[in-house]
PDB file of C-alpha atoms in Angstrom:
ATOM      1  CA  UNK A  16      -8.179  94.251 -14.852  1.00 52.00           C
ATOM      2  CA  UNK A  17      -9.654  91.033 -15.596  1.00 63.00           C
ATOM      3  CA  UNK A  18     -13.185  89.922 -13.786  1.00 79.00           C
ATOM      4  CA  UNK A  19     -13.057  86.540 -11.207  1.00 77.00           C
ATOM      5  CA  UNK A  20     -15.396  84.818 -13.929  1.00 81.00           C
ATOM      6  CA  UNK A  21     -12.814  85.470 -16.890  1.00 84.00           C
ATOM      7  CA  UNK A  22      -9.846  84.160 -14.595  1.00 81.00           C
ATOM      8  CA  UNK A  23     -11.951  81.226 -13.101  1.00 84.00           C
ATOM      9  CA  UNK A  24     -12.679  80.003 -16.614  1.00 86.00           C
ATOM     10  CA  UNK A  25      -8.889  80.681 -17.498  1.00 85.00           C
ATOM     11  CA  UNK A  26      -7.771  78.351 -14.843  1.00 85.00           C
ATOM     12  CA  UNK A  27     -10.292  75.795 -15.711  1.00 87.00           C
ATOM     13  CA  UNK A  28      -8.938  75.962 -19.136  1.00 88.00           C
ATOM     14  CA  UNK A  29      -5.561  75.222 -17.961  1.00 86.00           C
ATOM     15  CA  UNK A  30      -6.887  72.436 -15.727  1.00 88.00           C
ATOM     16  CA  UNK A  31      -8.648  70.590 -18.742  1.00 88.00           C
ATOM     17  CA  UNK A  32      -4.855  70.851 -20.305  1.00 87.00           C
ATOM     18  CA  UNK A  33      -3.621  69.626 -17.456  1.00 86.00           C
ATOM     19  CA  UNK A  34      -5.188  66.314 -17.196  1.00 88.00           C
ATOM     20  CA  UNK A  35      -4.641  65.617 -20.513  1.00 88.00           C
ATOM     21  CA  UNK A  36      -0.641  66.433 -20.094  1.00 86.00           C
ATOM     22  CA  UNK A  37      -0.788  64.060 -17.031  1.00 87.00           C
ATOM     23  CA  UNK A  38      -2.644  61.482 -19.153  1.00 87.00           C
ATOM     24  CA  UNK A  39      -0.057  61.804 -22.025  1.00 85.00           C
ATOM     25  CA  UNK A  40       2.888  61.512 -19.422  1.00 85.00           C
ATOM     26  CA  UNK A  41       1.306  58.235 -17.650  1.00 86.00           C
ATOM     27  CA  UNK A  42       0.534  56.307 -20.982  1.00 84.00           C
ATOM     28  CA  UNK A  43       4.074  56.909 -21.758  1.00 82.00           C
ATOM     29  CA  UNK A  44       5.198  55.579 -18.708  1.00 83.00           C
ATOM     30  CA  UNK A  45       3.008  52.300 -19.623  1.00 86.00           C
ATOM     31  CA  UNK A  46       4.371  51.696 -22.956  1.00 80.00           C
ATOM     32  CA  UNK A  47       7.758  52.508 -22.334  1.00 78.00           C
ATOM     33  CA  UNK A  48       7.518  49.890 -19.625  1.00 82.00           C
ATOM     34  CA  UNK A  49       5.480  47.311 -21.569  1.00 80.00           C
ATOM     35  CA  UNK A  50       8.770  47.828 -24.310  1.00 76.00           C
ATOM     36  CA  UNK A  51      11.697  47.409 -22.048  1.00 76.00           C
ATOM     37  CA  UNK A  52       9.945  44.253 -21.129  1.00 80.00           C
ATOM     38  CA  UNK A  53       9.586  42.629 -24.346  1.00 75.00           C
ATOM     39  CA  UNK A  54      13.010  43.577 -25.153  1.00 71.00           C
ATOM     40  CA  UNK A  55      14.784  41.932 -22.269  1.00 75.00           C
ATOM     41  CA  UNK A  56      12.570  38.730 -22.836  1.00 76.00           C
ATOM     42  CA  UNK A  57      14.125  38.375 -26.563  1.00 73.00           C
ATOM     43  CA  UNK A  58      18.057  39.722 -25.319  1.00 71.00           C
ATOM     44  CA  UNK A  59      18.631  36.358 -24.463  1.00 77.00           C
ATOM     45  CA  UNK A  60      18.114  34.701 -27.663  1.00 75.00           C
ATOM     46  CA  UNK A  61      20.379  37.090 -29.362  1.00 71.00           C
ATOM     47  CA  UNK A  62      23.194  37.316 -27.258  1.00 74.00           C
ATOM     48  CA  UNK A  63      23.279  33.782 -27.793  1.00 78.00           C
ATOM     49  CA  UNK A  64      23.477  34.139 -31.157  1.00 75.00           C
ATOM     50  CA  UNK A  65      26.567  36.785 -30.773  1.00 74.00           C
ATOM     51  CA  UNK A  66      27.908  34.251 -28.281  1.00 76.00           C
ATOM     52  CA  UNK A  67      27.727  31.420 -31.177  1.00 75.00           C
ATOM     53  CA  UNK A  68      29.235  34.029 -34.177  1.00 77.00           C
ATOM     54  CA  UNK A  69      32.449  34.458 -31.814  1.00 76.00           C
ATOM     55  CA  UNK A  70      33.149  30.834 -31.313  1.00 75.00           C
ATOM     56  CA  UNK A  71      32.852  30.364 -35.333  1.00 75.00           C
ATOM     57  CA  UNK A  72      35.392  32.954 -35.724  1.00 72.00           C
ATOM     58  CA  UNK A  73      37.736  31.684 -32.680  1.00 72.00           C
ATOM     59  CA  UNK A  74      37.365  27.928 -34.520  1.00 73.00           C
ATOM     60  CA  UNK A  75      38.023  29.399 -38.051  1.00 73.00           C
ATOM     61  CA  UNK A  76      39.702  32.755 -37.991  1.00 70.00           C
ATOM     62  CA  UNK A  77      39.978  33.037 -41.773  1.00 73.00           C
ATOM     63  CA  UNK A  78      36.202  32.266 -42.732  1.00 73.00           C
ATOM     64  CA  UNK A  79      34.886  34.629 -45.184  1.00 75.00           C
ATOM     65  CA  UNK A  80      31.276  35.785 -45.337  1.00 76.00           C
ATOM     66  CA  UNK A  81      29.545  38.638 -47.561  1.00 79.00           C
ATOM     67  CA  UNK A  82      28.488  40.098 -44.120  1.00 77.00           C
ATOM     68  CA  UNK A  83      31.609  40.654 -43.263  1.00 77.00           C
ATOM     69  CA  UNK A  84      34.665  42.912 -44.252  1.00 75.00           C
ATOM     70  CA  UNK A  85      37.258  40.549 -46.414  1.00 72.00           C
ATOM     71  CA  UNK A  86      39.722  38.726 -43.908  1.00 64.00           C
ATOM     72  CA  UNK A  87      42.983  41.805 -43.157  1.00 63.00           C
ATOM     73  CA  UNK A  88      40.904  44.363 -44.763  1.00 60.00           C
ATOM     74  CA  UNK A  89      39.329  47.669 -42.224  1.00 60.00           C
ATOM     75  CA  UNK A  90      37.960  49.790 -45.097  1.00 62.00           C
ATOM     76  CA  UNK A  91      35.805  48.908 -48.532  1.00 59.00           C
ATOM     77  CA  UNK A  92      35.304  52.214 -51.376  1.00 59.00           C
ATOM     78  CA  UNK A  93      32.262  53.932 -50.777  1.00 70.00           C
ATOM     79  CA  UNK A  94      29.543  52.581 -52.664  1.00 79.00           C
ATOM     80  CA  UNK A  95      25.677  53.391 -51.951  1.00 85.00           C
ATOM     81  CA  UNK A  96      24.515  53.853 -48.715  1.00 87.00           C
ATOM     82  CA  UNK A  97      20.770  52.236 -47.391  1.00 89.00           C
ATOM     83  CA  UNK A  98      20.197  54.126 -44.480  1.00 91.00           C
ATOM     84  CA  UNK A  99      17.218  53.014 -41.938  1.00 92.00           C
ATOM     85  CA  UNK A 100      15.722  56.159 -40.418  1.00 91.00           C
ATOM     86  CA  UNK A 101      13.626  55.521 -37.179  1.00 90.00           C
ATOM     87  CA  UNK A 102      10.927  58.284 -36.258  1.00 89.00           C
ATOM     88  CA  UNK A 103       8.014  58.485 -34.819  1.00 86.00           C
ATOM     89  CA  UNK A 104       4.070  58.322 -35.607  1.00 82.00           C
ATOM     90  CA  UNK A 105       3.651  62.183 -33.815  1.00 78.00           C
ATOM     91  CA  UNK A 106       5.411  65.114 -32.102  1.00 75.00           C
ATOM     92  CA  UNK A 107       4.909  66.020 -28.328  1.00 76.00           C
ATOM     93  CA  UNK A 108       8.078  64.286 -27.577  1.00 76.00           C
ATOM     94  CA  UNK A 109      10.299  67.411 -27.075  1.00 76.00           C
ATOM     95  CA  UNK A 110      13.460  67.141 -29.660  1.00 81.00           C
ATOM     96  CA  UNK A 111      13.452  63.124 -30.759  1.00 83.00           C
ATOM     97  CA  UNK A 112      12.453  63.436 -33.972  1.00 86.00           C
ATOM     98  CA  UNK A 113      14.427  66.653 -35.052  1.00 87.00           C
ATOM     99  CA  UNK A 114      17.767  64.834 -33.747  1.00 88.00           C
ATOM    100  CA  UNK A 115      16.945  61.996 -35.626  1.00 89.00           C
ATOM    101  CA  UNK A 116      16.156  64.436 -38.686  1.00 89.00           C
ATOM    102  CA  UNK A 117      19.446  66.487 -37.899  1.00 90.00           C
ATOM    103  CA  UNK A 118      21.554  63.228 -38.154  1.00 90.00           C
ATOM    104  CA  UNK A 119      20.176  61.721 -41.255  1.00 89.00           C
ATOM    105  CA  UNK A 120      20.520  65.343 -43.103  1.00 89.00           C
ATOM    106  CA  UNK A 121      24.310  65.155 -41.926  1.00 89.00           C
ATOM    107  CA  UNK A 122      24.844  62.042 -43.604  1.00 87.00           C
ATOM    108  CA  UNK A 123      23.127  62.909 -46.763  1.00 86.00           C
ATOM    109  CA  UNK A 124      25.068  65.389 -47.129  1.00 85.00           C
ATOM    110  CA  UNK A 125      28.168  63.698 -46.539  1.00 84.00           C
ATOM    111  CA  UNK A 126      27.274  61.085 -48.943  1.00 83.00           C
ATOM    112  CA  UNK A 127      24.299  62.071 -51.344  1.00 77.00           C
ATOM    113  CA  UNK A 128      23.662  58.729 -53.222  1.00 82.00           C
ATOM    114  CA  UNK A 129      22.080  57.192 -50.219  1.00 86.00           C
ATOM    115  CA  UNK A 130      18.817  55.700 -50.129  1.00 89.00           C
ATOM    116  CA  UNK A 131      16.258  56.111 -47.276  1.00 90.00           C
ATOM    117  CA  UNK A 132      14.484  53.859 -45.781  1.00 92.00           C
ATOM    118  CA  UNK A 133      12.020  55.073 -42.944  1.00 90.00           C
ATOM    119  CA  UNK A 134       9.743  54.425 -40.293  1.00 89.00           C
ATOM    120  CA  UNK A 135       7.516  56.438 -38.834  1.00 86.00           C
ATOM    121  CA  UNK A 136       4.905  59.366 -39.704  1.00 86.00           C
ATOM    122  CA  UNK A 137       7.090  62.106 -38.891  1.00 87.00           C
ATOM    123  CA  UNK A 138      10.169  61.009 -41.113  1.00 87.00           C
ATOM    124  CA  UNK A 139       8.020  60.362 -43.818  1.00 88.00           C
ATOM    125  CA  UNK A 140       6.009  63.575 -44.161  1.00 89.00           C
ATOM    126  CA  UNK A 141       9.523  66.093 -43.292  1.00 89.00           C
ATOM    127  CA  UNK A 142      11.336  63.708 -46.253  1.00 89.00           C
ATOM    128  CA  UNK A 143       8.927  64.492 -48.587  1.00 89.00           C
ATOM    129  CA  UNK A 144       7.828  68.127 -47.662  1.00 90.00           C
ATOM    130  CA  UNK A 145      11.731  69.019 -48.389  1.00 87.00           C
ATOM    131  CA  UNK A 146      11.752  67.277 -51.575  1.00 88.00           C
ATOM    132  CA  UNK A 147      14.060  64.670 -50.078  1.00 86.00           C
ATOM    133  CA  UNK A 148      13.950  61.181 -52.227  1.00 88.00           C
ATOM    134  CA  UNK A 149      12.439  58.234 -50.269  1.00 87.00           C
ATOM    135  CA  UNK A 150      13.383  54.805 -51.498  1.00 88.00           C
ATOM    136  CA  UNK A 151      11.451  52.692 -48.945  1.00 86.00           C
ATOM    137  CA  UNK A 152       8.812  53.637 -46.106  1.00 85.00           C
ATOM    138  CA  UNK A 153       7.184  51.329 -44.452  1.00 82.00           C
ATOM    139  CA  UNK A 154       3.740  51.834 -43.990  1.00 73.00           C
ATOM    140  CA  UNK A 155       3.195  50.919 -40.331  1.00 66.00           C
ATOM    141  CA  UNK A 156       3.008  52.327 -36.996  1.00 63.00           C
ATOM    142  CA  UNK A 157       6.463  53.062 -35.021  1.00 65.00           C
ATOM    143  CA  UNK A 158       4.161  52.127 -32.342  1.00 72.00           C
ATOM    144  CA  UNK A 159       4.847  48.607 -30.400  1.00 74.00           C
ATOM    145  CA  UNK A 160       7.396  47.526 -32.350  1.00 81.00           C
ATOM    146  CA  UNK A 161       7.691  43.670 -32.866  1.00 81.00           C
ATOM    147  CA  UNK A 162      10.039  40.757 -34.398  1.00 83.00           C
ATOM    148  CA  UNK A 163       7.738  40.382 -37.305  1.00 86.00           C
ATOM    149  CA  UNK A 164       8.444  44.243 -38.245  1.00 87.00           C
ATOM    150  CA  UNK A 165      11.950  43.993 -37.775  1.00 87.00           C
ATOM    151  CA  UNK A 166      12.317  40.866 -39.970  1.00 88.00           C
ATOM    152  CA  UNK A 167       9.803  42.710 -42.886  1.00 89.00           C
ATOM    153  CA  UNK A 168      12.959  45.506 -42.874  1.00 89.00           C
ATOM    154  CA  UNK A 169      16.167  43.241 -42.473  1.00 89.00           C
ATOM    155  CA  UNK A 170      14.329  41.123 -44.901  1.00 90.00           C
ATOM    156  CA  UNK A 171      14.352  43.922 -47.737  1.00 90.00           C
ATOM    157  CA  UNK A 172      17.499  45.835 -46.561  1.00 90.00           C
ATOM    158  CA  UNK A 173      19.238  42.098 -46.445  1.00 89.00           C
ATOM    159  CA  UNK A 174      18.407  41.365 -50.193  1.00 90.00           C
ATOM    160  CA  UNK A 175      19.593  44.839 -51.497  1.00 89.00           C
ATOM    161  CA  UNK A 176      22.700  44.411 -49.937  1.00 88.00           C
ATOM    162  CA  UNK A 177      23.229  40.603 -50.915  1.00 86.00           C
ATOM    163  CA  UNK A 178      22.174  41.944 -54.870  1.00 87.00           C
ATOM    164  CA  UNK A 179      24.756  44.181 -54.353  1.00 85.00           C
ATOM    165  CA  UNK A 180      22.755  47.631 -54.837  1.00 88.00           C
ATOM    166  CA  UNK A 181      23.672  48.582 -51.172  1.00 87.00           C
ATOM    167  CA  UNK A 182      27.721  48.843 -50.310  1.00 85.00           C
ATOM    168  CA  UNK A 183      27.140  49.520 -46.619  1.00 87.00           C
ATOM    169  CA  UNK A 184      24.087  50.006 -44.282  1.00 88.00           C
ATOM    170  CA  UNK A 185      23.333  52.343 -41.483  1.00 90.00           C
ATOM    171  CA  UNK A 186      20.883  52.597 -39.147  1.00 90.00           C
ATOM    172  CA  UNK A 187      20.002  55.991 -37.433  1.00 91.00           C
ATOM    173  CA  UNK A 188      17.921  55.333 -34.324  1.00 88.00           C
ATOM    174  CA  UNK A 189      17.804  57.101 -30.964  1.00 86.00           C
ATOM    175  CA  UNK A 190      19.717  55.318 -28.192  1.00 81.00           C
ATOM    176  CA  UNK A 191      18.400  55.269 -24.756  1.00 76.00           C
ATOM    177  CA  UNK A 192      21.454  55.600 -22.352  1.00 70.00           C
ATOM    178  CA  UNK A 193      19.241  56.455 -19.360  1.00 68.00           C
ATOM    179  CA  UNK A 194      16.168  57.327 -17.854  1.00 62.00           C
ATOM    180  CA  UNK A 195      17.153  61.286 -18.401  1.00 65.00           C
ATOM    181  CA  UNK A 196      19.905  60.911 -21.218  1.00 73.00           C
ATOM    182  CA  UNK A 197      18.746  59.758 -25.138  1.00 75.00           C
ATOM    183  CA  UNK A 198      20.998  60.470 -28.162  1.00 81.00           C
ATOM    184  CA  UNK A 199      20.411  59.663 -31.644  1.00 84.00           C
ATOM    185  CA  UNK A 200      22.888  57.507 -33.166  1.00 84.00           C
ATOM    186  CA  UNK A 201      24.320  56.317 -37.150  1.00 87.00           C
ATOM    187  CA  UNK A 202      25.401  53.059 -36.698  1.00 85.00           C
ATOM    188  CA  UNK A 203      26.983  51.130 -39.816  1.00 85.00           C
ATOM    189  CA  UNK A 204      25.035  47.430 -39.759  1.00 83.00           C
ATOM    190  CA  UNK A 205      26.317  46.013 -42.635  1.00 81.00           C
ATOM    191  CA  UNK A 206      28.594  45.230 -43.762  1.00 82.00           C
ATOM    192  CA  UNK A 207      30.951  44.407 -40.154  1.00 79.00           C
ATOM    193  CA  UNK A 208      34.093  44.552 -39.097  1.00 76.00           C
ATOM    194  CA  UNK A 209      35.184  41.213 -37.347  1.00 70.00           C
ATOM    195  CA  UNK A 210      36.375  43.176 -34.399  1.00 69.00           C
ATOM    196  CA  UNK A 211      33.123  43.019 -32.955  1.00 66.00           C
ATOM    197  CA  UNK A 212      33.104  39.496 -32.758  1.00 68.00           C
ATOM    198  CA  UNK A 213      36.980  38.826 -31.615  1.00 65.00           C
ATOM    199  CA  UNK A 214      38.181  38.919 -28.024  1.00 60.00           C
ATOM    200  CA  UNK A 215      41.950  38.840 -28.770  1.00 53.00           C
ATOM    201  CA  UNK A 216      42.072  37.433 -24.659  1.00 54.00           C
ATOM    202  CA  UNK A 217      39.891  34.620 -25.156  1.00 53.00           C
ATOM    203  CA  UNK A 218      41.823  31.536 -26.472  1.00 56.00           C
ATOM    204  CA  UNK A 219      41.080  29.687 -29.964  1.00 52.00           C
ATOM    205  CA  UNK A 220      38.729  26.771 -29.580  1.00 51.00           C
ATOM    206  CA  UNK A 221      40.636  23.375 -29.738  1.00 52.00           C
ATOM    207  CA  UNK A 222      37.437  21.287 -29.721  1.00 54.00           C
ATOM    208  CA  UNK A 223      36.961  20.294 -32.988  1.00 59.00           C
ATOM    209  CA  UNK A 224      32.890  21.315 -34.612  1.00 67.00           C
ATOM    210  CA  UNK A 225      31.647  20.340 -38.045  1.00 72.00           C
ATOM    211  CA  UNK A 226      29.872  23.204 -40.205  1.00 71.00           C
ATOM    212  CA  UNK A 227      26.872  21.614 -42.082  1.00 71.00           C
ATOM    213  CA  UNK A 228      26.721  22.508 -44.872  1.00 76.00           C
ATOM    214  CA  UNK A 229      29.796  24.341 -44.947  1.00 74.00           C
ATOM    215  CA  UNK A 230      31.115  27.156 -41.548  1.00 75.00           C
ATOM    216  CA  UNK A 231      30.518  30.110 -44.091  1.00 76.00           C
ATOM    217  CA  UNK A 232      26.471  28.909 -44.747  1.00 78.00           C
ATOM    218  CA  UNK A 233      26.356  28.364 -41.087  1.00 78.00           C
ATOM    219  CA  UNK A 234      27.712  32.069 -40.118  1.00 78.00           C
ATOM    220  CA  UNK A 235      25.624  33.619 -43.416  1.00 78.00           C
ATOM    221  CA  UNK A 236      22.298  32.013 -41.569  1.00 81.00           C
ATOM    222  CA  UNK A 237      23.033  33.288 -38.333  1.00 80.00           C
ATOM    223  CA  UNK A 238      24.204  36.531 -39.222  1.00 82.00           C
ATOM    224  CA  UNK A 239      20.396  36.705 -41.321  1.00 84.00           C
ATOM    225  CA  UNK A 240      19.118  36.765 -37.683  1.00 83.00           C
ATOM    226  CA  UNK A 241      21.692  38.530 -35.715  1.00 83.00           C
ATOM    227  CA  UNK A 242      20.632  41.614 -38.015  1.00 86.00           C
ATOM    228  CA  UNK A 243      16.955  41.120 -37.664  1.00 86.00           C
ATOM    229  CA  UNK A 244      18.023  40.743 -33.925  1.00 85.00           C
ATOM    230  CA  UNK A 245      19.920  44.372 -33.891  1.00 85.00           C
ATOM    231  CA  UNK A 246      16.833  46.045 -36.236  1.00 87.00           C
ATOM    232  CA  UNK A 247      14.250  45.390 -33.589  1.00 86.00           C
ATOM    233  CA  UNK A 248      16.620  46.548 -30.718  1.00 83.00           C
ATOM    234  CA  UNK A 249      16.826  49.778 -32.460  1.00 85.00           C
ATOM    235  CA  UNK A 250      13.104  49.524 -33.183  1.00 87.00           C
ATOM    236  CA  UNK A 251      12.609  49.062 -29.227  1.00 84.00           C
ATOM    237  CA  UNK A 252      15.176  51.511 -28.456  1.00 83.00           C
ATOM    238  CA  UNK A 253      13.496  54.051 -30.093  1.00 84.00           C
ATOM    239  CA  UNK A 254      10.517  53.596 -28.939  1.00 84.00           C
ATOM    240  CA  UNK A 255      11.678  53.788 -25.483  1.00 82.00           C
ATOM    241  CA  UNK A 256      13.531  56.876 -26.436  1.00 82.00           C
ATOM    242  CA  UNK A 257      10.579  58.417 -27.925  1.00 82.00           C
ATOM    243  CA  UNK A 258       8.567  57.930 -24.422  1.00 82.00           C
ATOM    244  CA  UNK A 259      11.292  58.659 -22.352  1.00 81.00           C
ATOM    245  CA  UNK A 260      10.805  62.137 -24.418  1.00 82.00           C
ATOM    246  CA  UNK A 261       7.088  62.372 -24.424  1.00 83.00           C
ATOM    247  CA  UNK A 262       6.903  61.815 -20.810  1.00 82.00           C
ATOM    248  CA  UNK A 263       9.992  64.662 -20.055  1.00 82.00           C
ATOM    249  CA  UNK A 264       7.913  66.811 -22.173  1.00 83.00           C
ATOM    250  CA  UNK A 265       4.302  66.499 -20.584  1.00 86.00           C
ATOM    251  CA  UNK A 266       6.203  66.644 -17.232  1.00 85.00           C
ATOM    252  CA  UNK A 267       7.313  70.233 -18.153  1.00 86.00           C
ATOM    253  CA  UNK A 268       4.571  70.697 -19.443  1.00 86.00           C
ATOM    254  CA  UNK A 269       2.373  69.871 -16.009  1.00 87.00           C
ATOM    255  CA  UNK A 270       4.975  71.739 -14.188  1.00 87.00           C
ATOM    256  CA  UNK A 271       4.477  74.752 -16.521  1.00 89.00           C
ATOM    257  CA  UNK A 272       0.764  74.247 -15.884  1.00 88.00           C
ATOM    258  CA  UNK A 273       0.891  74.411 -12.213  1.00 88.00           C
ATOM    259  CA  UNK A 274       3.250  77.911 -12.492  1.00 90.00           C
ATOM    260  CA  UNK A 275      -0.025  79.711 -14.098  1.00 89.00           C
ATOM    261  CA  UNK A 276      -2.289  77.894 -12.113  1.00 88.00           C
ATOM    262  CA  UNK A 277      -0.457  79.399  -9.225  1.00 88.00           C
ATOM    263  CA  UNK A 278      -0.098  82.219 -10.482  1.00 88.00           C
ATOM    264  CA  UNK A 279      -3.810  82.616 -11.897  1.00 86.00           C
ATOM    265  CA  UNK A 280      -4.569  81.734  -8.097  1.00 86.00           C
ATOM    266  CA  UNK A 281      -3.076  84.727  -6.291  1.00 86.00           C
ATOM    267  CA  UNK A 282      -4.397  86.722  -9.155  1.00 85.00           C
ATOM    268  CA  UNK A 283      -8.438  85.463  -8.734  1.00 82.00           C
ATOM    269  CA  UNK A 284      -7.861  86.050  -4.578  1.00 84.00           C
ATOM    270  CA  UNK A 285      -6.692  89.647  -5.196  1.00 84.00           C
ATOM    271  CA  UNK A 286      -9.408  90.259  -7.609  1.00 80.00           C
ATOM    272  CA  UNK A 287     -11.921  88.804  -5.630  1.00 80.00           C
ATOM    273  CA  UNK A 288     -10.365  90.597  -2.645  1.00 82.00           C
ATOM    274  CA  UNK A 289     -10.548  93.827  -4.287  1.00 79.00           C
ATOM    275  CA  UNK A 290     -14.279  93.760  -5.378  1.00 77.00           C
ATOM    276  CA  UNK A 291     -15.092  92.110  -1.770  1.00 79.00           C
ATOM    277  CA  UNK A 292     -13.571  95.487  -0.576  1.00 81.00           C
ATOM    278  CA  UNK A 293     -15.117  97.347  -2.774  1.00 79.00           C
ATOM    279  CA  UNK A 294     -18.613  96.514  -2.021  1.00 79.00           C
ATOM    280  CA  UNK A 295     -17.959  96.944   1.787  1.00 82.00           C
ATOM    281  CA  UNK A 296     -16.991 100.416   1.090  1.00 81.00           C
ATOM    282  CA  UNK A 297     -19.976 101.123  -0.976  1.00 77.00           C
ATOM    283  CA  UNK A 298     -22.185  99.626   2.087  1.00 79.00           C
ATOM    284  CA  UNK A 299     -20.136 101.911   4.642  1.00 81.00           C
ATOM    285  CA  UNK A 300     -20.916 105.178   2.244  1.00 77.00           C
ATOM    286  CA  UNK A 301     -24.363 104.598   1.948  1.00 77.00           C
ATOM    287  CA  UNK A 302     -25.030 103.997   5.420  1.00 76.00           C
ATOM    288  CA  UNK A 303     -22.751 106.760   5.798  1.00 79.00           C
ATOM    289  CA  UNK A 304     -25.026 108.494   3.562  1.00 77.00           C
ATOM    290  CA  UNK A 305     -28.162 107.251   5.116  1.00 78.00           C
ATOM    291  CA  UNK A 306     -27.051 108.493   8.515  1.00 78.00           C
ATOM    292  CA  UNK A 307     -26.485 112.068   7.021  1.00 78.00           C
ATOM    293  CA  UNK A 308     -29.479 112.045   5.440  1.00 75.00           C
ATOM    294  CA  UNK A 309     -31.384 111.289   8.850  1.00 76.00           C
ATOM    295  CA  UNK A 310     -29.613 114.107  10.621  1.00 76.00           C
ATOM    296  CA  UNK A 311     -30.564 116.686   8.212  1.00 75.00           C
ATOM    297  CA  UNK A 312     -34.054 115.929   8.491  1.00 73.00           C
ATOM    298  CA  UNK A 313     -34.201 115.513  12.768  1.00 73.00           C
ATOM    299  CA  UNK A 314     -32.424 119.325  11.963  1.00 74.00           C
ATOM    300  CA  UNK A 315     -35.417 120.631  10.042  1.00 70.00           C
ATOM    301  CA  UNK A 316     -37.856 119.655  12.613  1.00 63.00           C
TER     302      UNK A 316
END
């Protein structure tokens, strides 16, 4: 059985973890918060821009754009995929990355000539321990996300598609539903359907509006934007995802902590109990003894 002193520095052990679980959970807490906020200050702007793409398409219905599929057309041949892979910088956040990893080795092998582009540590090193072909990784921190990162990436994925090396574009992100619930997602970004800018119950704009240059330069410029818009919300969602995660994780984690603690606890007081009992009965059998003793020699005299 093990001695008080091995179990009392066991339990401080598991303390010292402890705080540093509790630590890990709290920052999380921060920086998920400090995200959500940033995001909501930008939604604005972009549904805005969403709100200005639908009334181009209820004033012209038939305007063409290479954003878009061709006017009465659903489907375009399969070309080569760019696919955006979102990770994250380090582990500790219970099974984000591997359902992010899952997803993307779905698609590839669904579709092998795809090109990857990723973000974040963890992506980058599983990619390229398993031999998997990397066409782009951006060589920053998942961490914080912000505009300026998101434009970098629609920037480059933008160009490839316009040059007419990418067919279609995904982006495979993890999508926060709630505070308990996060899923990881493939989402096609380019090229899209015009679907998702129609509401068949809202009525066609009589108003007449004049396009400068032209209405397809006007919906190409916006649409630049509106995908830088949905990169960073992806970015953000991630993030969030990825602390939602880490803090779920440390949570078990102090929970798990507190069990042995516990546990360790009753353990210690039995030990302690036993040697506490132990030295009372060697004081009772040598005064026991001593008493004996004394007797014997009163006898002899």
């Amino acid at each position: 059985m093990a001695k008080t002193k091995e179990i009392k520095k066991r339990m401080e052990s598991v303390t010292d973890t402890q705080k540093i679980t509790n630590a890990m959970y709290l920052i999380a807490s921060t920086k998920m918060r400090k995200a959500k906020s940033e995001l909501n200050r930008t939604r604005p702007y972009f549904s805005a821009l969403r709100g200005e793409i639908k009334r181009i398409f209820r004033t012209v219905k038939d305007v063409e754009s290479k954003y878009f599929y061709p006017v009465g057309t659903f489907a375009i041949p399969d070309g080569t995929y760019g696919c955006l892979v979102i990770t994250a910088d380090k582990g500790l956040a219970g099974a984000y990355n591997m359902n992010v990893i899952r997803e993307t080795q779905r698609m590839y092998a669904e579709h092998s000539d795809m090109k990857l582009f990723v973000v974040g540590e963890y992506g980058r090193h599983f990619f390229t321990q398993h031999h998997i072909p990397i066409e782009k990784s951006f060589l920053y921190t998942a961490q914080n996300p912000t505009m300026e990162r998101a434009r970098e990436i629609s920037t480059l994925l933008l160009d490839l598609f316009e040059q007419g090396e990418l067919d279609k574009i995904f982006v495979i992100y993890t999508d926060l539903q709630n505070s308990l619930t996060a899923q990881a997602r493939c989402t096609r970004l380019l090229p899209f359907h015009r679907g998702q800018f129609t509401d068949h119950e809202e009525k066609p704009v009589t108003a007449g509006f004049e396009f400068m240059p032209s209405v397809s330069a006007v919906l190409d410029n916006v649409m630049r934007s509106y995908v830088s818009g949905f990169i960073y919300s992806a970015l953000v969602d991630s993030f969030c995802s990825e602390q939602s995660e880490r803090m779920t994780a440390m949570n078990a984690a102090n929970q798990n902590a507190q069990k042995i603690l516990d546990d360790l606890s009753v353990k210690y007081n039995r030990v302690r109990q036993a040697a506490i009992t132990q030295e009372i009965t060697e004081v009772c059998a040598g005064a026991k003894a001593q008493r004996k003793k004394k007797r014997k020699e009163a006898q002899k005299k």
